[in-house]
CSV table of C-alpha atoms and ligand atoms in Angstrom, one decimal:
chain,number,residue,atom,x,y,z
A,1,MET,CA,0.0,0.0,0.0
A,2,ARG,CA,1.3,3.5,-0.8
A,3,THR,CA,0.3,6.9,0.4
A,4,ALA,CA,-0.5,9.9,-1.8
A,5,ASP,CA,3.1,10.9,-2.3
A,6,ASN,CA,3.9,7.3,-3.2
A,7,GLN,CA,5.9,6.5,-0.1
A,8,PRO,CA,5.5,3.1,1.5
A,9,ALA,CA,2.5,3.4,3.9
A,10,LYS,CA,4.3,1.9,6.9
A,11,ARG,CA,7.9,2.9,7.7
A,12,ASP,CA,10.1,0.7,9.7
A,13,SER,CA,10.8,1.9,13.2
A,14,PHE,CA,12.9,0.9,16.2
A,15,ALA,CA,10.8,-1.0,18.8
A,16,SER,CA,12.1,0.6,22.0
A,17,SER,CA,14.2,3.4,23.3
A,18,PHE,CA,16.9,0.9,24.4
A,19,GLY,CA,16.9,-0.3,20.8
A,20,VAL,CA,17.5,3.2,19.5
A,21,LEU,CA,20.3,3.7,22.0
A,22,VAL,CA,22.2,0.5,21.2
A,23,ALA,CA,21.7,1.1,17.5
A,24,MET,CA,23.0,4.7,17.8
A,25,ALA,CA,25.9,3.6,20.1
A,26,GLY,CA,26.5,0.7,17.7
A,27,SER,CA,27.0,3.2,14.9
A,28,ALA,CA,29.2,5.5,16.9
A,29,VAL,CA,31.4,2.9,18.4
A,30,GLY,CA,33.5,1.5,15.7
A,31,LEU,CA,36.9,1.5,14.0
A,32,GLY,CA,36.9,5.2,14.9
A,33,ASN,CA,37.2,4.2,18.6
A,34,LEU,CA,39.4,1.1,18.3
A,35,TRP,CA,41.7,2.0,15.4
A,36,ARG,CA,41.6,5.7,14.7
A,37,PHE,CA,41.3,7.2,18.3
A,38,PRO,CA,44.2,5.3,19.9
A,39,TYR,CA,46.7,6.2,17.1
A,40,LEU,CA,45.6,9.8,17.0
A,41,VAL,CA,46.0,10.1,20.8
A,42,GLY,CA,49.5,8.5,20.3
A,43,GLN,CA,50.5,11.0,17.6
A,44,ASN,CA,49.0,14.1,19.2
A,45,GLY,CA,50.4,14.1,22.7
A,46,GLY,CA,48.0,11.9,24.8
A,47,ALA,CA,45.8,13.6,27.4
A,48,ALA,CA,46.1,17.1,25.7
A,49,PHE,CA,44.5,15.7,22.6
A,50,ILE,CA,41.8,13.9,24.6
A,51,LEU,CA,40.8,17.1,26.4
A,52,ILE,CA,40.5,19.0,23.1
A,53,TYR,CA,38.6,16.1,21.7
A,54,LEU,CA,36.2,16.2,24.7
A,55,GLY,CA,35.7,19.9,24.2
A,56,PHE,CA,34.7,19.4,20.6
A,57,VAL,CA,32.4,16.5,21.5
A,58,ILE,CA,30.4,18.9,23.7
A,59,LEU,CA,30.7,22.1,21.8
A,60,ALA,CA,30.3,20.9,18.2
A,61,GLY,CA,29.5,17.2,18.3
A,62,LEU,CA,26.5,17.3,20.6
A,63,PRO,CA,24.8,20.2,18.8
A,64,VAL,CA,25.2,18.6,15.4
A,65,MET,CA,23.8,15.3,16.8
A,66,LEU,CA,20.8,17.1,18.3
A,67,ALA,CA,20.2,18.9,15.0
A,68,GLU,CA,20.3,15.6,13.1
A,69,PHE,CA,17.9,14.1,15.6
A,70,ILE,CA,15.4,17.0,15.1
A,71,ILE,CA,15.6,16.8,11.3
A,72,GLY,CA,15.3,13.0,11.1
A,73,ARG,CA,12.6,12.5,13.8
A,74,ARG,CA,10.4,15.4,12.6
A,75,SER,CA,10.5,14.5,8.9
A,76,GLN,CA,10.4,10.7,9.3
A,77,ALA,CA,12.3,10.6,6.0
A,78,SER,CA,15.7,9.6,4.7
A,79,ALA,CA,18.7,11.9,4.0
A,80,ARG,CA,17.6,14.0,1.1
A,81,ARG,CA,13.8,13.8,1.5
A,82,ALA,CA,14.1,14.9,5.2
A,83,PHE,CA,15.2,18.3,4.0
A,84,GLN,CA,12.6,18.4,1.2
A,85,VAL,CA,9.8,17.6,3.7
A,86,LEU,CA,10.9,20.3,6.1
A,87,ALA,CA,11.8,22.9,3.6
A,88,PRO,CA,9.9,22.2,0.4
A,89,GLY,CA,11.0,24.1,-2.7
A,90,THR,CA,14.5,24.9,-1.5
A,91,HIS,CA,17.9,23.5,-2.3
A,92,TRP,CA,18.5,22.2,1.2
A,93,GLY,CA,18.1,18.6,-0.2
A,94,ILE,CA,21.7,18.9,-1.5
A,95,THR,CA,22.9,18.5,2.1
A,96,GLY,CA,21.3,15.1,2.1
A,97,ILE,CA,22.9,14.2,-1.2
A,98,LEU,CA,26.3,15.2,0.2
A,99,GLY,CA,25.6,13.0,3.2
A,100,VAL,CA,24.9,10.0,1.0
A,101,ILE,CA,28.0,10.6,-1.0
A,102,CYS,CA,30.0,10.8,2.2
A,103,CYS,CA,28.6,7.5,3.4
A,104,ILE,CA,29.5,5.8,0.0
A,105,LEU,CA,33.1,7.0,0.4
A,106,ILE,CA,33.3,6.0,4.1
A,107,LEU,CA,31.8,2.5,3.6
A,108,SER,CA,34.2,1.8,0.7
A,109,PHE,CA,37.3,2.1,2.8
A,110,TYR,CA,35.6,1.0,6.1
A,111,SER,CA,34.7,-2.3,4.6
A,112,VAL,CA,38.4,-2.8,3.6
A,113,VAL,CA,39.6,-2.2,7.1
A,114,GLY,CA,36.7,-4.4,8.5
A,115,GLY,CA,38.0,-7.1,6.1
A,116,TRP,CA,41.5,-6.7,7.7
A,117,GLY,CA,39.8,-7.3,11.0
A,118,ILE,CA,38.4,-10.6,9.7
A,119,GLU,CA,41.9,-11.7,8.5
A,120,TYR,CA,43.4,-10.7,11.8
A,121,LEU,CA,40.7,-12.6,13.7
A,122,PHE,CA,41.7,-15.7,11.8
A,123,LYS,CA,45.3,-15.1,12.3
A,124,SER,CA,44.8,-14.8,16.1
A,125,VAL,CA,42.7,-17.9,16.3
A,126,ARG,CA,45.6,-19.8,14.6
A,127,PHE,CA,47.9,-18.1,17.1
A,128,ASP,CA,49.9,-16.7,14.2
A,129,PHE,CA,51.4,-13.8,16.3
A,130,THR,CA,52.9,-16.0,18.9
A,131,TYR,CA,56.5,-15.9,17.7
A,132,GLY,CA,56.4,-12.6,15.8
A,133,ASN,CA,58.7,-9.7,16.5
A,134,GLN,CA,57.9,-6.1,15.5
A,135,GLU,CA,59.7,-6.4,12.1
A,136,ASN,CA,58.1,-9.8,11.2
A,137,LEU,CA,54.7,-8.5,12.1
A,138,LYS,CA,55.2,-5.3,10.1
A,139,THR,CA,56.1,-7.4,7.0
A,140,LEU,CA,53.2,-9.7,7.7
A,141,PHE,CA,50.8,-6.8,7.7
A,142,SER,CA,52.2,-5.0,4.7
A,143,SER,CA,52.5,-8.1,2.6
A,144,PHE,CA,48.9,-8.9,3.4
A,145,SER,CA,47.4,-5.4,2.9
A,146,THR,CA,49.3,-4.8,-0.4
A,147,SER,CA,48.5,-8.1,-1.9
A,148,VAL,CA,45.6,-8.6,-4.3
A,149,TRP,CA,43.3,-11.5,-3.4
A,150,ARG,CA,43.1,-12.0,0.3
A,151,PRO,CA,42.2,-8.4,1.2
A,152,LEU,CA,39.6,-8.5,-1.6
A,153,ILE,CA,38.0,-11.7,-0.3
A,154,CYS,CA,38.0,-10.3,3.3
A,155,HIS,CA,36.4,-7.0,2.1
A,156,THR,CA,33.7,-9.1,0.2
A,157,VAL,CA,32.9,-11.1,3.3
A,158,PHE,CA,32.7,-8.1,5.5
A,159,LEU,CA,30.4,-6.2,3.1
A,160,ALA,CA,28.2,-9.3,2.6
A,161,LEU,CA,27.8,-9.6,6.4
A,162,THR,CA,26.8,-5.9,6.5
A,163,ALA,CA,24.4,-6.2,3.7
A,164,GLY,CA,22.9,-9.4,5.2
A,165,ILE,CA,22.0,-7.6,8.4
A,166,VAL,CA,20.6,-4.5,6.6
A,167,ILE,CA,18.4,-6.6,4.3
A,168,ALA,CA,16.5,-7.9,7.4
A,169,GLY,CA,15.4,-4.3,8.1
A,170,VAL,CA,15.5,-1.8,11.0
A,171,GLN,CA,13.8,-3.8,13.8
A,172,LYS,CA,14.7,-7.4,12.8
A,173,GLY,CA,18.2,-6.6,11.4
A,174,ILE,CA,19.8,-3.5,12.8
A,175,GLU,CA,18.1,-3.4,16.3
A,176,LYS,CA,18.3,-7.1,17.0
A,177,PHE,CA,22.0,-7.4,16.0
A,178,SER,CA,23.0,-4.3,18.0
A,179,LYS,CA,21.2,-5.4,21.1
A,180,VAL,CA,23.2,-8.5,21.4
A,181,MET,CA,26.5,-7.3,20.1
A,182,MET,CA,26.9,-3.9,21.9
A,183,PRO,CA,26.9,-5.3,25.5
A,184,LEU,CA,29.3,-8.1,24.4
A,185,LEU,CA,31.6,-5.5,22.9
A,186,PHE,CA,31.7,-3.4,26.0
A,187,LEU,CA,32.5,-6.4,28.2
A,188,ILE,CA,35.3,-7.6,25.9
A,189,VAL,CA,37.0,-4.2,25.8
A,190,ILE,CA,36.6,-3.7,29.6
A,191,GLY,CA,38.2,-7.1,30.1
A,192,ILE,CA,41.2,-6.3,27.9
A,193,ALA,CA,41.6,-2.9,29.6
A,194,VAL,CA,41.8,-4.6,33.0
A,195,ARG,CA,44.4,-7.0,31.7
A,196,SER,CA,46.4,-4.2,30.1
A,197,MET,CA,46.3,-1.9,33.2
A,198,THR,CA,47.5,-4.7,35.5
A,199,LEU,CA,50.7,-5.4,33.4
A,200,PRO,CA,53.9,-4.5,35.2
A,201,GLY,CA,55.1,-1.1,33.8
A,202,SER,CA,51.7,0.0,32.6
A,203,GLY,CA,51.7,3.2,34.8
A,204,PRO,CA,53.3,5.5,32.3
A,205,GLY,CA,50.7,4.5,29.7
A,206,LEU,CA,47.9,5.6,32.1
A,207,SER,CA,49.6,8.9,32.9
A,208,TYR,CA,50.1,9.5,29.1
A,209,LEU,CA,46.4,9.2,28.7
A,210,PHE,CA,45.4,11.3,31.7
A,211,LYS,CA,48.2,13.9,32.2
A,212,PRO,CA,48.2,16.5,29.4
A,213,ASP,CA,51.4,17.5,27.7
A,214,TRP,CA,50.5,20.8,26.0
A,215,SER,CA,53.8,21.2,24.2
A,216,LYS,CA,52.7,18.6,21.6
A,217,VAL,CA,49.6,20.6,20.6
A,218,THR,CA,49.7,22.3,17.2
A,219,SER,CA,47.0,23.7,14.9
A,220,GLN,CA,46.8,20.3,13.3
A,221,THR,CA,45.8,18.8,16.7
A,222,PHE,CA,42.6,20.8,16.6
A,223,LEU,CA,41.6,19.7,13.1
A,224,ALA,CA,42.5,16.1,14.0
A,225,ALA,CA,40.4,16.3,17.2
A,226,LEU,CA,37.4,17.8,15.5
A,227,GLY,CA,37.5,15.4,12.5
A,228,GLN,CA,37.8,12.5,15.0
A,229,ALA,CA,34.8,13.8,17.1
A,230,PHE,CA,32.7,13.9,13.9
A,231,PHE,CA,33.9,10.5,12.6
A,232,SER,CA,33.5,8.8,15.9
A,233,LEU,CA,30.0,10.2,16.6
A,234,SER,CA,29.0,9.4,13.0
A,235,LEU,CA,28.0,13.1,12.4
A,236,GLY,CA,27.5,15.2,9.3
A,237,SER,CA,26.9,12.2,7.1
A,238,CYS,CA,23.1,12.1,7.7
A,239,MET,CA,23.5,8.8,9.5
A,240,VAL,CA,21.8,10.2,12.7
A,241,ILE,CA,19.0,11.8,10.5
A,242,THR,CA,18.3,8.3,9.0
A,243,TYR,CA,18.2,6.4,12.3
A,244,ALA,CA,16.3,9.3,13.9
A,245,SER,CA,13.6,8.9,11.2
A,246,TYR,CA,12.8,5.5,12.7
A,247,VAL,CA,12.5,7.0,16.2
A,248,LYS,CA,9.0,7.3,17.8
A,249,LYS,CA,7.5,10.7,18.5
A,250,ASP,CA,7.5,10.1,22.3
A,251,ALA,CA,11.3,9.4,22.6
A,252,ASN,CA,13.4,12.0,24.5
A,253,ILE,CA,15.9,13.1,21.9
A,254,ILE,CA,18.0,15.2,24.3
A,255,SER,CA,18.7,12.3,26.5
A,256,LEU,CA,19.2,9.9,23.6
A,257,SER,CA,21.8,12.2,22.1
A,258,ALA,CA,23.6,12.8,25.4
A,259,GLN,CA,23.6,9.0,26.1
A,260,THR,CA,25.0,8.2,22.6
A,261,ALA,CA,27.8,10.8,22.9
A,262,ALA,CA,28.6,9.6,26.4
A,263,ALA,CA,28.7,5.9,25.4
A,264,ASP,CA,30.9,6.6,22.5
A,265,THR,CA,33.3,8.7,24.5
A,266,VAL,CA,33.5,6.3,27.4
A,267,PHE,CA,34.2,3.5,25.0
A,268,ALA,CA,37.0,5.4,23.3
A,269,LEU,CA,38.6,6.1,26.7
A,270,ILE,CA,38.2,2.4,27.7
A,271,ALA,CA,39.9,1.5,24.3
A,272,GLY,CA,42.7,3.9,25.2
A,273,CYS,CA,43.1,2.2,28.6
A,274,ALA,CA,43.1,-1.2,26.8
A,275,ILE,CA,45.9,-0.1,24.4
A,276,MET,CA,48.2,2.6,25.8
A,277,PRO,CA,49.2,0.9,29.1
A,278,ALA,CA,50.3,-2.2,27.2
A,279,VAL,CA,52.1,-0.1,24.6
A,280,PHE,CA,54.1,1.6,27.4
A,281,ALA,CA,54.6,-1.6,29.4
A,282,PHE,CA,56.4,-3.1,26.4
A,283,GLY,CA,58.5,0.1,25.8
A,284,ILE,CA,56.9,0.9,22.4
A,285,SER,CA,56.5,4.4,21.1
A,286,PRO,CA,52.8,5.5,21.2
A,287,GLY,CA,53.1,7.5,17.9
A,288,GLU,CA,53.1,4.5,15.5
A,289,GLY,CA,50.2,5.7,13.4
A,290,PRO,CA,47.5,3.7,11.6
A,291,ASP,CA,49.6,0.5,11.9
A,292,LEU,CA,49.2,0.6,15.7
A,293,VAL,CA,46.3,-1.9,15.8
A,294,PHE,CA,47.6,-4.3,13.1
A,295,VAL,CA,51.3,-4.3,13.9
A,296,THR,CA,52.1,-3.0,17.3
A,297,LEU,CA,49.3,-4.7,19.1
A,298,PRO,CA,49.9,-8.2,17.7
A,299,HIS,CA,53.5,-7.6,18.7
A,300,ILE,CA,52.4,-6.8,22.3
A,301,PHE,CA,50.0,-9.8,22.3
A,302,SER,CA,52.9,-12.0,21.3
A,303,GLN,CA,54.8,-11.1,24.4
A,304,MET,CA,52.1,-10.7,27.0
A,305,PRO,CA,51.0,-13.6,29.3
A,306,LEU,CA,47.6,-14.8,27.9
A,307,GLY,CA,48.3,-12.6,24.9
A,308,GLY,CA,47.1,-15.2,22.4
A,309,VAL,CA,43.7,-15.3,23.9
A,310,ILE,CA,43.5,-11.6,24.3
A,311,ALA,CA,44.3,-11.2,20.6
A,312,ILE,CA,41.3,-13.3,19.7
A,313,PHE,CA,39.0,-11.2,21.9
A,314,PHE,CA,40.5,-7.9,20.6
A,315,PHE,CA,40.0,-8.7,16.9
A,316,LEU,CA,36.5,-10.1,17.6
A,317,ALA,CA,35.7,-6.8,19.3
A,318,LEU,CA,37.2,-4.9,16.4
A,319,LEU,CA,35.0,-6.9,13.9
A,320,LEU,CA,31.8,-6.5,15.9
A,321,ALA,CA,32.4,-2.7,16.4
A,322,ALA,CA,33.1,-2.3,12.7
A,323,LEU,CA,30.0,-4.3,11.7
A,324,THR,CA,27.5,-2.3,13.9
A,325,SER,CA,28.9,0.9,12.4
A,326,ALA,CA,29.0,-0.4,8.8
A,327,ILE,CA,25.3,-1.4,8.9
A,328,SER,CA,24.4,2.2,9.9
A,329,ILE,CA,26.4,3.6,7.0
A,330,LEU,CA,24.8,1.2,4.5
A,331,GLU,CA,21.3,2.0,5.9
A,332,VAL,CA,21.8,5.7,5.0
A,333,ILE,CA,22.4,4.7,1.3
A,334,VAL,CA,19.8,1.9,1.2
A,335,ALA,CA,17.0,4.1,2.8
A,336,PHE,CA,17.9,6.9,0.3
A,337,CYS,CA,17.5,4.5,-2.7
A,338,MET,CA,14.3,3.1,-1.3
A,339,GLU,CA,12.7,6.5,-0.9
A,340,GLU,CA,14.1,8.3,-3.9
A,341,PHE,CA,13.9,5.6,-6.5
A,342,LYS,CA,11.0,3.6,-4.9
A,343,MET,CA,13.1,0.5,-4.7
A,344,LYS,CA,12.3,-2.5,-2.5
A,345,ARG,CA,14.8,-2.9,0.4
A,346,THR,CA,16.2,-6.1,-1.1
A,347,VAL,CA,16.8,-4.5,-4.5
A,348,ALA,CA,18.4,-1.4,-2.9
A,349,ASP,CA,20.6,-3.5,-0.6
A,350,VAL,CA,21.9,-5.7,-3.4
A,351,LEU,CA,22.5,-2.7,-5.7
A,352,VAL,CA,24.4,-0.7,-3.1
A,353,PHE,CA,26.4,-3.8,-2.2
A,354,PHE,CA,27.7,-3.9,-5.7
A,355,VAL,CA,28.6,-0.3,-6.0
A,356,ILE,CA,30.4,-0.2,-2.6
A,357,TRP,CA,32.1,-3.5,-3.5
A,358,VAL,CA,33.6,-2.1,-6.6
A,359,LEU,CA,34.8,1.1,-4.8
A,360,GLY,CA,36.1,-0.9,-1.9
A,361,CYS,CA,38.1,-3.1,-4.3
A,362,LEU,CA,39.7,0.1,-5.7
A,363,CYS,CA,40.5,1.2,-2.1
A,364,SER,CA,42.0,-2.2,-1.3
A,365,LEU,CA,44.1,-2.3,-4.5
A,366,SER,CA,45.3,1.2,-3.9
A,367,MET,CA,47.4,-0.2,-1.1
A,368,GLY,CA,49.3,-2.4,-3.6
A,369,PRO,CA,49.0,-2.7,-7.4
A,370,LEU,CA,47.1,0.7,-7.8
A,371,SER,CA,49.3,2.6,-5.4
A,372,SER,CA,50.5,4.9,-8.2
A,373,TRP,CA,47.0,6.1,-8.9
A,374,LYS,CA,47.1,9.4,-7.0
A,375,VAL,CA,44.7,12.4,-6.6
A,376,LEU,CA,45.8,15.3,-4.4
A,377,ASP,CA,48.9,13.3,-3.7
A,378,LYS,CA,46.8,10.6,-2.0
A,379,ASN,CA,46.0,7.0,-3.0
A,380,ILE,CA,42.3,6.1,-3.4
A,381,PHE,CA,42.0,4.8,0.2
A,382,ASP,CA,43.5,7.9,1.8
A,383,LEU,CA,41.6,10.2,-0.6
A,384,PHE,CA,38.2,8.6,0.4
A,385,ASP,CA,39.2,8.9,4.1
A,386,PHE,CA,40.3,12.6,3.7
A,387,LEU,CA,37.2,13.6,1.5
A,388,SER,CA,34.8,12.1,4.0
A,389,ALA,CA,36.2,12.6,7.5
A,390,ASP,CA,38.1,15.9,6.9
A,391,PHE,CA,35.8,17.5,4.5
A,392,LEU,CA,32.3,16.2,3.8
A,393,MET,CA,31.4,15.4,7.4
A,394,LEU,CA,32.4,18.8,8.6
A,395,LEU,CA,30.7,20.6,5.7
A,396,GLY,CA,27.6,18.4,6.3
A,397,GLY,CA,27.7,19.2,10.0
A,398,LEU,CA,27.8,23.0,9.3
A,399,LEU,CA,24.9,22.9,6.9
A,400,ILE,CA,22.9,20.7,9.3
A,401,VAL,CA,23.3,23.0,12.4
A,402,ILE,CA,22.5,26.1,10.2
A,403,PHE,CA,19.4,24.3,8.8
A,404,ALA,CA,18.1,23.3,12.3
A,405,GLY,CA,19.0,26.4,14.1
A,406,TRP,CA,18.1,29.1,11.6
A,407,LYS,CA,15.9,27.6,8.9
A,408,LEU,CA,13.7,25.5,11.1
A,409,GLY,CA,14.1,27.9,14.0
A,410,ARG,CA,13.5,28.1,17.7
A,411,LYS,CA,9.8,27.0,17.7
A,412,VAL,CA,10.5,23.8,15.9
A,413,VAL,CA,13.7,23.0,17.9
A,414,TYR,CA,11.9,23.5,21.2
A,415,ASP,CA,8.9,21.6,20.0
A,416,GLU,CA,11.1,18.6,19.1
A,417,PHE,CA,13.1,18.8,22.4
A,418,THR,CA,9.9,18.8,24.5
A,419,ASN,CA,7.8,16.5,22.2
A,420,GLY,CA,5.3,19.3,21.7
A,421,GLY,CA,5.4,20.5,25.3
A,422,THR,CA,4.8,17.1,26.9
A,423,LEU,CA,8.4,16.7,28.3
A,424,PRO,CA,9.4,19.0,31.2
A,425,VAL,CA,12.7,20.3,29.9
A,426,PRO,CA,14.0,23.3,31.9
A,427,ALA,CA,14.0,26.6,30.0
A,428,TRP,CA,17.8,27.2,30.6
A,429,MET,CA,18.6,23.9,29.0
A,430,LEU,CA,16.5,24.7,25.9
A,431,LYS,CA,18.2,28.1,25.6
A,432,THR,CA,21.7,26.7,26.1
A,433,LEU,CA,21.2,23.9,23.5
A,434,LEU,CA,19.7,26.3,21.0
A,435,PHE,CA,22.6,28.6,21.5
A,436,LEU,CA,25.1,25.8,20.9
A,437,ILE,CA,23.2,24.8,17.7
A,438,ARG,CA,22.9,28.4,16.4
A,439,PHE,CA,26.2,29.9,17.3
A,440,VAL,CA,28.8,27.7,19.0
A,441,ALA,CA,28.9,24.7,16.7
A,442,PRO,CA,28.9,26.8,13.4
A,443,ALA,CA,31.6,29.1,14.9
A,444,ALA,CA,33.8,26.1,15.8
A,445,LEU,CA,33.3,24.5,12.4
A,446,LEU,CA,34.0,27.7,10.5
A,447,ALA,CA,37.0,28.6,12.6
A,448,ILE,CA,38.6,25.3,11.8
A,449,ALA,CA,37.8,25.6,8.1
A,450,ILE,CA,39.3,29.1,7.9
A,451,PHE,CA,42.3,27.9,9.8
A,452,GLN,CA,42.8,25.1,7.4
A,453,ILE,CA,42.6,27.3,4.3
A,454,HIS,CA,45.2,29.6,5.8
A,455,GLU,CA,47.7,26.9,6.6
B,1,LIG,N1,31.4,6.3,14.0
B,1,LIG,C1,31.9,5.2,13.2
B,1,LIG,C2,33.2,4.8,13.9
B,1,LIG,O1,33.7,5.3,14.8
B,1,LIG,C3,32.1,5.5,11.8
B,1,LIG,C4,30.9,6.1,11.1
B,1,LIG,C5,31.0,7.2,10.4
B,1,LIG,C6,29.7,5.5,11.2
B,1,LIG,C7,29.9,7.8,9.8
B,1,LIG,C8,28.6,6.0,10.5
B,1,LIG,C9,28.7,7.2,9.8
B,1,LIG,O2,33.9,3.8,13.4
């Protein structure tokens, strides 16, 4: 059955508030927390980076998340149509299209890294790291990631798993999967953090995480922290708009946003506690870069008592975290195709699978045979990462807060925050949140953009 504007009469929706929270947290907690956050902390001076990051989460991340929640829940529509529904006859729909493009780029390289996670889970189950030294493990990783077939197969498996969950829909696929996997994921990472913090010599790792060294902070640190906050909270890509469109009208979007941001940040800190103390306990430099998780950690696991088993749990956690995020990225694109081109979920899912599969293959091959294909001096993998995390997400975030704060305006914002006056939200809180959406978040985003152009 279809309604007058030819939309499916009944939209999928999340069954419960807990379901929304685990799905949102599932999207936020991902490779960003376990792979990107630890190495950025390592490269940017530890605690000082973390403090700047926390500042951006509150001043820019939270307002953008609230704005996306408002747009998605109010319109009950996917990325582009959400803007069309709320501002008919304008060009704001472009923001949604940028979000979809951003998701296509992210999922293409995300699926490749998720595939590496599968390979490393297999390696750890076979106890492949047991006798490795740092050099061996570096060679192991680079010969794997630059080869042709194995990474492609792993990417295919990862993407097929993702598409398999999304095909089952919002309630039966995304919500069900996240409800089981998210608690498991938290437990595993807490267990590894306890092991890491009780290693002899782990103290300096903890003080690196919690005692700021401001001398390492440069202008680049600020861009890295802002980009990471957006990537980790899945913002500016219309992902929150899409999930929020499945949220019921009586849910409290202020507390859902705050809880999602808190869960993601706490998880990143626990991941830091799982990784840094061990890195220091084994006398390794924390600034290893993107190889940290695939080279340094296996090296540490190979030396640590019970390391073989910890390795299995770590890569299992990495894979689960990556999957719950990948399904949210795919859902943005699938929901867009379903609503814009009136496709069935199955057809949209299979079609998008193929498009991302091809782009992901290019990303994977750009590590090896296609490494000479460069744009802006970057291979395809780095180009996709840069265009999405350092550019489209921030631009999307800026457009989204301006849209919610200025185009929709105060009445709509307050109406969504209080569910039409039925939730008792204190006036000071409404005013502060509106101020963050209207002024603080756009100013922070613009300042970073201008800073970047001047560099
Ligand atoms: N937040 C996810 C992570 O940290 C990545 C992501 C980006 C997910 C954009 C959805 C949308 O890994």
